[in-house]
Structure formats: C-alpha cells, structure tokens
Amino acid sequence: MAARAFTSLLLALLLLLLAASASADGGRRGLHAYVPSRKRAVRGATGVDCRAMASRAECLGKSEWCRWCRSDALDDMCFVSAEAWRLPGQIFSCEAPSS
C-alpha cells in the first residue's frame, strides 16, 4: 500500500514538473496546438488572407504562400502553406501554385 502511494505521489510530482517546464509562448507544444499570434504573424508577413479567396484561380494566382486544397468530404478551400501542410492527407489534397 505504501509503494502505491509513493508511486502516485511520484507520478503527480512528475506531471507537475512537466506542466511547469512548458514555456508560456508555446515553445513546447504538441502538433495540434493552436497559437493565434503565429497565425496573425504569418498573415501579416504575406499580406494575403488565403482563406478569403474562394476560387482555385484566385488562390493559386495571387500569392506564392497560398495552397488550394480539395476534399470530397468537405468544401474546397484556400489555405496558407503552413496550414495546408498540417491538413490530414486522407481528407485534403493540396496543390501549390505552378512556378
């Protein structure tokens, strides 16, 4: 019984240390973490809002940073290249502008 209590205490301490060591700016984050400030930074750097583009021609023609992503299950959309890279390949097929 004492061994189980010690193990539980040790596990709780490790989890607390792990939570405390994560930085507030998102330096240690999972693959699916969402950081709104980074999205604004990317959008501001490119000067283009890819999601506002409704057609394939507009998406691929106006910016090298935009990717047109097609889906059989969902609506086709224009994404910033970093967002397009993270989309599940089973659902979306993305294409880059031809150079």
mmCIF file of C-alpha atoms in Angstrom:
data_model
loop_
_atom_site.group_PDB
_atom_site.id
_atom_site.type_symbol
_atom_site.label_atom_id
_atom_site.label_comp_id
_atom_site.label_asym_id
_atom_site.label_seq_id
_atom_site.Cartn_x
_atom_site.Cartn_y
_atom_site.Cartn_z
ATOM 1 C CA MET A 1 0.000 0.000 0.000
ATOM 2 C CA ALA A 2 2.851 2.390 0.829
ATOM 3 C CA ALA A 3 4.508 1.601 -2.513
ATOM 4 C CA ARG A 4 1.324 2.512 -4.397
ATOM 5 C CA ALA A 5 1.030 5.829 -2.529
ATOM 6 C CA PHE A 6 4.692 6.597 -3.223
ATOM 7 C CA THR A 7 4.243 5.796 -6.929
ATOM 8 C CA SER A 8 1.153 8.005 -7.145
ATOM 9 C CA LEU A 9 2.961 10.854 -5.412
ATOM 10 C CA LEU A 10 5.961 10.489 -7.717
ATOM 11 C CA LEU A 11 3.739 10.468 -10.808
ATOM 12 C CA ALA A 12 1.896 13.584 -9.629
ATOM 13 C CA LEU A 13 5.212 15.330 -8.995
ATOM 14 C CA LEU A 14 6.491 14.444 -12.475
ATOM 15 C CA LEU A 15 3.311 15.738 -14.103
ATOM 16 C CA LEU A 16 3.564 18.961 -12.116
ATOM 17 C CA LEU A 17 7.184 19.450 -13.193
ATOM 18 C CA LEU A 18 6.290 18.780 -16.822
ATOM 19 C CA ALA A 19 3.470 21.326 -16.726
ATOM 20 C CA ALA A 20 5.696 23.916 -15.045
ATOM 21 C CA SER A 21 8.533 23.450 -17.544
ATOM 22 C CA ALA A 22 6.377 24.244 -20.599
ATOM 23 C CA SER A 23 7.019 27.804 -21.725
ATOM 24 C CA ALA A 24 4.191 30.321 -21.898
ATOM 25 C CA ASP A 25 4.962 31.331 -25.508
ATOM 26 C CA GLY A 26 4.287 27.861 -26.903
ATOM 27 C CA GLY A 27 7.930 26.772 -27.215
ATOM 28 C CA ARG A 28 6.965 23.277 -26.105
ATOM 29 C CA ARG A 29 3.669 22.389 -27.692
ATOM 30 C CA GLY A 30 2.021 19.444 -29.321
ATOM 31 C CA LEU A 31 1.482 19.027 -33.043
ATOM 32 C CA HIS A 32 -2.139 20.132 -32.784
ATOM 33 C CA ALA A 33 -1.559 23.213 -30.640
ATOM 34 C CA TYR A 34 -3.095 26.448 -31.879
ATOM 35 C CA VAL A 35 -1.226 29.690 -31.393
ATOM 36 C CA PRO A 36 -3.313 32.625 -32.722
ATOM 37 C CA SER A 37 -0.391 35.071 -32.601
ATOM 38 C CA ARG A 38 1.561 32.931 -35.064
ATOM 39 C CA LYS A 39 -1.370 32.883 -37.483
ATOM 40 C CA ARG A 40 -1.537 36.669 -37.378
ATOM 41 C CA ALA A 41 2.227 36.890 -37.884
ATOM 42 C CA VAL A 42 2.113 34.663 -40.966
ATOM 43 C CA ARG A 43 -0.863 36.554 -42.361
ATOM 44 C CA GLY A 44 0.817 39.880 -41.732
ATOM 45 C CA ALA A 45 4.094 38.770 -43.307
ATOM 46 C CA THR A 46 2.447 37.623 -46.527
ATOM 47 C CA GLY A 47 -0.094 40.436 -46.667
ATOM 48 C CA VAL A 48 -2.616 37.978 -48.116
ATOM 49 C CA ASP A 49 -5.588 36.327 -46.425
ATOM 50 C CA CYS A 50 -5.661 32.981 -48.225
ATOM 51 C CA ARG A 51 -8.896 31.850 -46.573
ATOM 52 C CA ALA A 52 -10.768 34.803 -48.083
ATOM 53 C CA MET A 53 -10.055 33.512 -51.592
ATOM 54 C CA ALA A 54 -12.997 31.497 -52.890
ATOM 55 C CA SER A 55 -11.739 30.165 -56.221
ATOM 56 C CA ARG A 56 -8.815 27.977 -57.241
ATOM 57 C CA ALA A 57 -7.553 30.524 -59.777
ATOM 58 C CA GLU A 58 -7.612 33.349 -57.228
ATOM 59 C CA CYS A 59 -5.894 31.212 -54.581
ATOM 60 C CA LEU A 60 -3.074 29.968 -56.787
ATOM 61 C CA GLY A 61 -2.673 33.168 -58.776
ATOM 62 C CA LYS A 62 -2.374 35.854 -56.104
ATOM 63 C CA SER A 63 0.220 34.532 -53.674
ATOM 64 C CA GLU A 64 3.030 32.007 -53.527
ATOM 65 C CA TRP A 65 2.045 31.346 -49.879
ATOM 66 C CA CYS A 66 -1.452 30.041 -50.657
ATOM 67 C CA ARG A 67 -2.389 26.417 -51.414
ATOM 68 C CA TRP A 68 -5.679 25.244 -52.932
ATOM 69 C CA CYS A 69 -6.889 22.157 -51.058
ATOM 70 C CA ARG A 70 -9.573 19.872 -52.468
ATOM 71 C CA SER A 71 -11.736 17.473 -50.492
ATOM 72 C CA ASP A 72 -14.508 15.026 -51.325
ATOM 73 C CA ALA A 73 -15.915 15.233 -47.788
ATOM 74 C CA LEU A 74 -15.599 19.000 -47.140
ATOM 75 C CA ASP A 75 -15.626 22.212 -49.158
ATOM 76 C CA ASP A 76 -12.530 23.017 -51.201
ATOM 77 C CA MET A 77 -10.604 25.884 -49.587
ATOM 78 C CA CYS A 78 -7.544 28.060 -49.883
ATOM 79 C CA PHE A 79 -5.037 27.790 -47.002
ATOM 80 C CA VAL A 80 -1.707 29.346 -46.077
ATOM 81 C CA SER A 81 1.023 26.824 -46.943
ATOM 82 C CA ALA A 82 1.792 26.126 -43.255
ATOM 83 C CA GLU A 83 -1.870 25.301 -42.592
ATOM 84 C CA ALA A 84 -2.152 23.207 -45.749
ATOM 85 C CA TRP A 85 0.846 21.136 -44.688
ATOM 86 C CA ARG A 86 -0.912 20.227 -41.411
ATOM 87 C CA LEU A 87 -4.192 19.102 -43.021
ATOM 88 C CA PRO A 88 -4.903 15.351 -42.960
ATOM 89 C CA GLY A 89 -3.877 13.740 -46.242
ATOM 90 C CA GLN A 90 -6.811 11.322 -46.065
ATOM 91 C CA ILE A 91 -9.254 14.220 -46.433
ATOM 92 C CA PHE A 92 -7.439 17.005 -48.300
ATOM 93 C CA SER A 93 -5.262 17.085 -51.397
ATOM 94 C CA CYS A 94 -3.408 20.397 -51.711
ATOM 95 C CA GLU A 95 -1.614 21.916 -54.669
ATOM 96 C CA ALA A 96 0.940 24.696 -54.813
ATOM 97 C CA PRO A 97 0.977 27.450 -57.422
ATOM 98 C CA SER A 98 2.921 26.479 -60.528
ATOM 99 C CA SER A 99 6.097 28.450 -60.971
#
